[in-house]
Amino acid sequence: MGKNDSQLEKLGEILQKSLKRLDLAPRLVEYGVWPIWNEIVGAAIARNAQPEKIRNGTLFVKVSSATWMQELQYMKEMISQKLNQSLGSDVVKNIFFIVGKVETTVPSSTDKKTSAPGPSLLGLKLDEEQLRCVKDPEIRRALKRLYAARSRKGKK
């Protein structure tokens, strides 16, 4: 038992020295975005937008449609602030959206109203039940304002 503990300590030291030598620590901090993305943006956005890569402070996010890209453009400053706040450092300096197939592991609800809140809701009234999956109150308020502005624009 003591021998295994000793070997694990040595392995840990080797890994730590290798990470320092390869200067991978900053890259590991950058990739901290992935585990927190769904929680920060909420299930509705996470089903339609997922991070692809991060390079030099720019987070590349794949979105399901041009409509989602446009909607998220208005929220990218707030999203990057929330990500950085959660990570504890200024990792995400910019967000760049790319249209493509979004593969996500966000749990889907059995309720049809909340399972597919996407671009089809742009002209409809958005209610609290549909926004319940967005945990962050600031992002929820921004989505409400955005949808309200969209619905007023669509009525003209």
PDB file of C-alpha atoms in Angstrom:
ATOM      1  CA  MET A   1       0.000   0.000   0.000  1.00  0.00           C
ATOM      2  CA  GLY A   2       2.795   2.409   0.893  1.00  0.00           C
ATOM      3  CA  LYS A   3       4.600   1.592  -2.322  1.00  0.00           C
ATOM      4  CA  ASN A   4       1.544   2.524  -4.448  1.00  0.00           C
ATOM      5  CA  ASP A   5       1.128   5.833  -2.602  1.00  0.00           C
ATOM      6  CA  SER A   6       4.785   6.608  -3.227  1.00  0.00           C
ATOM      7  CA  GLN A   7       4.440   5.801  -6.926  1.00  0.00           C
ATOM      8  CA  LEU A   8       1.321   7.989  -7.218  1.00  0.00           C
ATOM      9  CA  GLU A   9       3.124  10.891  -5.565  1.00  0.00           C
ATOM     10  CA  LYS A  10       6.029  10.502  -7.989  1.00  0.00           C
ATOM     11  CA  LEU A  11       3.637  10.337 -10.939  1.00  0.00           C
ATOM     12  CA  GLY A  12       1.874  13.476  -9.692  1.00  0.00           C
ATOM     13  CA  GLU A  13       5.182  15.306  -9.414  1.00  0.00           C
ATOM     14  CA  ILE A  14       6.178  14.231 -12.934  1.00  0.00           C
ATOM     15  CA  LEU A  15       2.854  15.406 -14.357  1.00  0.00           C
ATOM     16  CA  GLN A  16       3.088  18.718 -12.527  1.00  0.00           C
ATOM     17  CA  LYS A  17       6.634  19.344 -13.795  1.00  0.00           C
ATOM     18  CA  SER A  18       5.617  18.361 -17.335  1.00  0.00           C
ATOM     19  CA  LEU A  19       2.663  20.749 -17.298  1.00  0.00           C
ATOM     20  CA  LYS A  20       4.907  23.581 -16.115  1.00  0.00           C
ATOM     21  CA  ARG A  21       7.559  22.787 -18.709  1.00  0.00           C
ATOM     22  CA  LEU A  22       5.042  22.568 -21.547  1.00  0.00           C
ATOM     23  CA  ASP A  23       3.270  25.708 -20.293  1.00  0.00           C
ATOM     24  CA  LEU A  24      -0.114  23.982 -20.530  1.00  0.00           C
ATOM     25  CA  ALA A  25      -1.616  25.558 -17.414  1.00  0.00           C
ATOM     26  CA  PRO A  26      -3.100  28.561 -19.282  1.00  0.00           C
ATOM     27  CA  ARG A  27      -4.624  26.204 -21.874  1.00  0.00           C
ATOM     28  CA  LEU A  28      -6.213  24.139 -19.113  1.00  0.00           C
ATOM     29  CA  VAL A  29      -7.810  27.283 -17.665  1.00  0.00           C
ATOM     30  CA  GLU A  30      -9.204  28.152 -21.107  1.00  0.00           C
ATOM     31  CA  TYR A  31     -10.810  24.758 -21.445  1.00  0.00           C
ATOM     32  CA  GLY A  32     -12.609  25.338 -18.153  1.00  0.00           C
ATOM     33  CA  VAL A  33     -15.320  26.954 -20.301  1.00  0.00           C
ATOM     34  CA  TRP A  34     -16.709  23.584 -21.460  1.00  0.00           C
ATOM     35  CA  PRO A  35     -17.845  22.179 -18.093  1.00  0.00           C
ATOM     36  CA  ILE A  36     -19.619  25.407 -17.077  1.00  0.00           C
ATOM     37  CA  TRP A  37     -21.102  26.495 -20.442  1.00  0.00           C
ATOM     38  CA  ASN A  38     -24.527  24.839 -20.100  1.00  0.00           C
ATOM     39  CA  GLU A  39     -25.034  26.113 -16.572  1.00  0.00           C
ATOM     40  CA  ILE A  40     -23.987  29.678 -17.436  1.00  0.00           C
ATOM     41  CA  VAL A  41     -26.143  30.073 -20.567  1.00  0.00           C
ATOM     42  CA  GLY A  42     -29.080  27.853 -19.552  1.00  0.00           C
ATOM     43  CA  ALA A  43     -30.615  24.864 -21.306  1.00  0.00           C
ATOM     44  CA  ALA A  44     -32.459  26.799 -24.024  1.00  0.00           C
ATOM     45  CA  ILE A  45     -29.300  28.445 -25.325  1.00  0.00           C
ATOM     46  CA  ALA A  46     -27.143  25.374 -24.678  1.00  0.00           C
ATOM     47  CA  ARG A  47     -29.373  23.284 -26.956  1.00  0.00           C
ATOM     48  CA  ASN A  48     -28.647  25.752 -29.751  1.00  0.00           C
ATOM     49  CA  ALA A  49     -25.100  26.919 -29.036  1.00  0.00           C
ATOM     50  CA  GLN A  50     -22.011  25.031 -27.869  1.00  0.00           C
ATOM     51  CA  PRO A  51     -18.348  26.072 -27.588  1.00  0.00           C
ATOM     52  CA  GLU A  52     -16.103  24.608 -30.297  1.00  0.00           C
ATOM     53  CA  LYS A  53     -12.639  25.960 -29.514  1.00  0.00           C
ATOM     54  CA  ILE A  54     -10.837  28.823 -27.842  1.00  0.00           C
ATOM     55  CA  ARG A  55      -7.839  30.610 -29.310  1.00  0.00           C
ATOM     56  CA  ASN A  56      -6.063  33.672 -27.888  1.00  0.00           C
ATOM     57  CA  GLY A  57      -9.056  34.649 -25.764  1.00  0.00           C
ATOM     58  CA  THR A  58     -11.615  34.226 -28.546  1.00  0.00           C
ATOM     59  CA  LEU A  59     -14.224  31.567 -27.856  1.00  0.00           C
ATOM     60  CA  PHE A  60     -15.656  30.047 -31.031  1.00  0.00           C
ATOM     61  CA  VAL A  61     -19.250  28.917 -30.462  1.00  0.00           C
ATOM     62  CA  LYS A  62     -21.206  26.778 -32.916  1.00  0.00           C
ATOM     63  CA  VAL A  63     -24.870  27.799 -33.190  1.00  0.00           C
ATOM     64  CA  SER A  64     -27.759  25.918 -34.769  1.00  0.00           C
ATOM     65  CA  SER A  65     -28.937  28.736 -37.067  1.00  0.00           C
ATOM     66  CA  ALA A  66     -28.285  32.256 -38.262  1.00  0.00           C
ATOM     67  CA  THR A  67     -31.204  33.406 -36.138  1.00  0.00           C
ATOM     68  CA  TRP A  68     -29.573  32.075 -32.986  1.00  0.00           C
ATOM     69  CA  MET A  69     -26.291  33.666 -34.079  1.00  0.00           C
ATOM     70  CA  GLN A  70     -27.975  37.047 -34.341  1.00  0.00           C
ATOM     71  CA  GLU A  71     -29.777  36.653 -31.011  1.00  0.00           C
ATOM     72  CA  LEU A  72     -26.599  35.671 -29.188  1.00  0.00           C
ATOM     73  CA  GLN A  73     -24.603  38.549 -30.696  1.00  0.00           C
ATOM     74  CA  TYR A  74     -26.584  40.852 -28.416  1.00  0.00           C
ATOM     75  CA  MET A  75     -25.705  38.754 -25.387  1.00  0.00           C
ATOM     76  CA  LYS A  76     -22.055  37.893 -26.032  1.00  0.00           C
ATOM     77  CA  GLU A  77     -20.634  40.555 -23.683  1.00  0.00           C
ATOM     78  CA  MET A  78     -22.826  39.347 -20.840  1.00  0.00           C
ATOM     79  CA  ILE A  79     -22.039  35.674 -21.560  1.00  0.00           C
ATOM     80  CA  SER A  80     -18.289  36.321 -21.607  1.00  0.00           C
ATOM     81  CA  GLN A  81     -18.538  38.274 -18.329  1.00  0.00           C
ATOM     82  CA  LYS A  82     -20.451  35.420 -16.667  1.00  0.00           C
ATOM     83  CA  LEU A  83     -17.964  32.831 -17.944  1.00  0.00           C
ATOM     84  CA  ASN A  84     -14.981  34.875 -16.759  1.00  0.00           C
ATOM     85  CA  GLN A  85     -16.620  35.510 -13.396  1.00  0.00           C
ATOM     86  CA  SER A  86     -17.197  31.795 -12.936  1.00  0.00           C
ATOM     87  CA  LEU A  87     -13.651  30.911 -14.072  1.00  0.00           C
ATOM     88  CA  GLY A  88     -12.097  33.569 -11.859  1.00  0.00           C
ATOM     89  CA  SER A  89     -10.033  35.188 -14.637  1.00  0.00           C
ATOM     90  CA  ASP A  90     -10.403  36.965 -17.978  1.00  0.00           C
ATOM     91  CA  VAL A  91     -10.215  33.879 -20.168  1.00  0.00           C
ATOM     92  CA  VAL A  92     -12.909  34.816 -22.720  1.00  0.00           C
ATOM     93  CA  LYS A  93     -12.161  38.180 -24.301  1.00  0.00           C
ATOM     94  CA  ASN A  94     -14.420  37.754 -27.345  1.00  0.00           C
ATOM     95  CA  ILE A  95     -17.007  35.311 -28.639  1.00  0.00           C
ATOM     96  CA  PHE A  96     -17.270  34.421 -32.320  1.00  0.00           C
ATOM     97  CA  PHE A  97     -20.367  32.529 -33.494  1.00  0.00           C
ATOM     98  CA  ILE A  98     -20.359  29.974 -36.323  1.00  0.00           C
ATOM     99  CA  VAL A  99     -23.448  28.310 -37.809  1.00  0.00           C
ATOM    100  CA  GLY A 100     -23.258  24.519 -37.808  1.00  0.00           C
ATOM    101  CA  LYS A 101     -24.659  21.337 -36.334  1.00  0.00           C
ATOM    102  CA  VAL A 102     -24.811  21.657 -32.567  1.00  0.00           C
ATOM    103  CA  GLU A 103     -24.272  18.457 -30.620  1.00  0.00           C
ATOM    104  CA  THR A 104     -25.170  18.776 -26.993  1.00  0.00           C
ATOM    105  CA  THR A 105     -25.846  16.670 -23.937  1.00  0.00           C
ATOM    106  CA  VAL A 106     -28.305  19.117 -22.386  1.00  0.00           C
ATOM    107  CA  PRO A 107     -31.112  17.093 -20.784  1.00  0.00           C
ATOM    108  CA  SER A 108     -34.319  17.670 -22.686  1.00  0.00           C
ATOM    109  CA  SER A 109     -37.611  18.163 -20.960  1.00  0.00           C
ATOM    110  CA  THR A 110     -40.665  16.081 -21.756  1.00  0.00           C
ATOM    111  CA  ASP A 111     -42.655  19.299 -21.857  1.00  0.00           C
ATOM    112  CA  LYS A 112     -42.915  20.390 -25.494  1.00  0.00           C
ATOM    113  CA  LYS A 113     -43.076  24.072 -24.534  1.00  0.00           C
ATOM    114  CA  THR A 114     -39.663  24.109 -22.882  1.00  0.00           C
ATOM    115  CA  SER A 115     -37.929  21.415 -24.908  1.00  0.00           C
ATOM    116  CA  ALA A 116     -37.673  23.399 -28.131  1.00  0.00           C
ATOM    117  CA  PRO A 117     -37.571  27.129 -27.415  1.00  0.00           C
ATOM    118  CA  GLY A 118     -35.793  28.297 -30.485  1.00  0.00           C
ATOM    119  CA  PRO A 119     -36.093  30.729 -33.308  1.00  0.00           C
ATOM    120  CA  SER A 120     -39.735  29.735 -33.845  1.00  0.00           C
ATOM    121  CA  LEU A 121     -40.568  31.714 -30.685  1.00  0.00           C
ATOM    122  CA  LEU A 122     -39.239  34.980 -32.072  1.00  0.00           C
ATOM    123  CA  GLY A 123     -42.659  36.262 -33.047  1.00  0.00           C
ATOM    124  CA  LEU A 124     -44.460  34.819 -30.015  1.00  0.00           C
ATOM    125  CA  LYS A 125     -44.877  36.076 -26.490  1.00  0.00           C
ATOM    126  CA  LEU A 126     -42.247  34.588 -24.211  1.00  0.00           C
ATOM    127  CA  ASP A 127     -43.498  33.555 -20.778  1.00  0.00           C
ATOM    128  CA  GLU A 128     -41.784  32.622 -17.526  1.00  0.00           C
ATOM    129  CA  GLU A 129     -42.320  28.905 -18.084  1.00  0.00           C
ATOM    130  CA  GLN A 130     -40.260  29.006 -21.269  1.00  0.00           C
ATOM    131  CA  LEU A 131     -37.437  30.885 -19.555  1.00  0.00           C
ATOM    132  CA  ARG A 132     -37.376  28.694 -16.446  1.00  0.00           C
ATOM    133  CA  CYS A 133     -34.443  26.682 -17.839  1.00  0.00           C
ATOM    134  CA  VAL A 134     -32.232  29.820 -17.951  1.00  0.00           C
ATOM    135  CA  LYS A 135     -30.773  29.873 -14.444  1.00  0.00           C
ATOM    136  CA  ASP A 136     -28.914  33.181 -14.595  1.00  0.00           C
ATOM    137  CA  PRO A 137     -31.373  36.035 -13.859  1.00  0.00           C
ATOM    138  CA  GLU A 138     -29.406  38.595 -15.864  1.00  0.00           C
ATOM    139  CA  ILE A 139     -29.393  36.412 -18.986  1.00  0.00           C
ATOM    140  CA  ARG A 140     -33.095  35.639 -18.419  1.00  0.00           C
ATOM    141  CA  ARG A 141     -33.908  39.383 -18.287  1.00  0.00           C
ATOM    142  CA  ALA A 142     -31.830  40.009 -21.425  1.00  0.00           C
ATOM    143  CA  LEU A 143     -33.689  37.249 -23.267  1.00  0.00           C
ATOM    144  CA  LYS A 144     -37.038  38.728 -22.168  1.00  0.00           C
ATOM    145  CA  ARG A 145     -36.056  42.173 -23.434  1.00  0.00           C
ATOM    146  CA  LEU A 146     -34.747  40.718 -26.674  1.00  0.00           C
ATOM    147  CA  TYR A 147     -37.909  38.703 -27.338  1.00  0.00           C
ATOM    148  CA  ALA A 148     -40.115  41.660 -26.422  1.00  0.00           C
ATOM    149  CA  ALA A 149     -38.243  43.887 -28.866  1.00  0.00           C
ATOM    150  CA  ARG A 150     -38.499  41.183 -31.549  1.00  0.00           C
ATOM    151  CA  SER A 151     -42.233  40.769 -31.071  1.00  0.00           C
ATOM    152  CA  ARG A 152     -42.791  44.579 -31.232  1.00  0.00           C
ATOM    153  CA  LYS A 153     -40.711  44.719 -34.412  1.00  0.00           C
ATOM    154  CA  GLY A 154     -42.675  41.831 -35.941  1.00  0.00           C
ATOM    155  CA  LYS A 155     -46.039  43.586 -35.304  1.00  0.00           C
ATOM    156  CA  LYS A 156     -45.079  46.652 -37.364  1.00  0.00           C
TER     157      LYS A 156
END
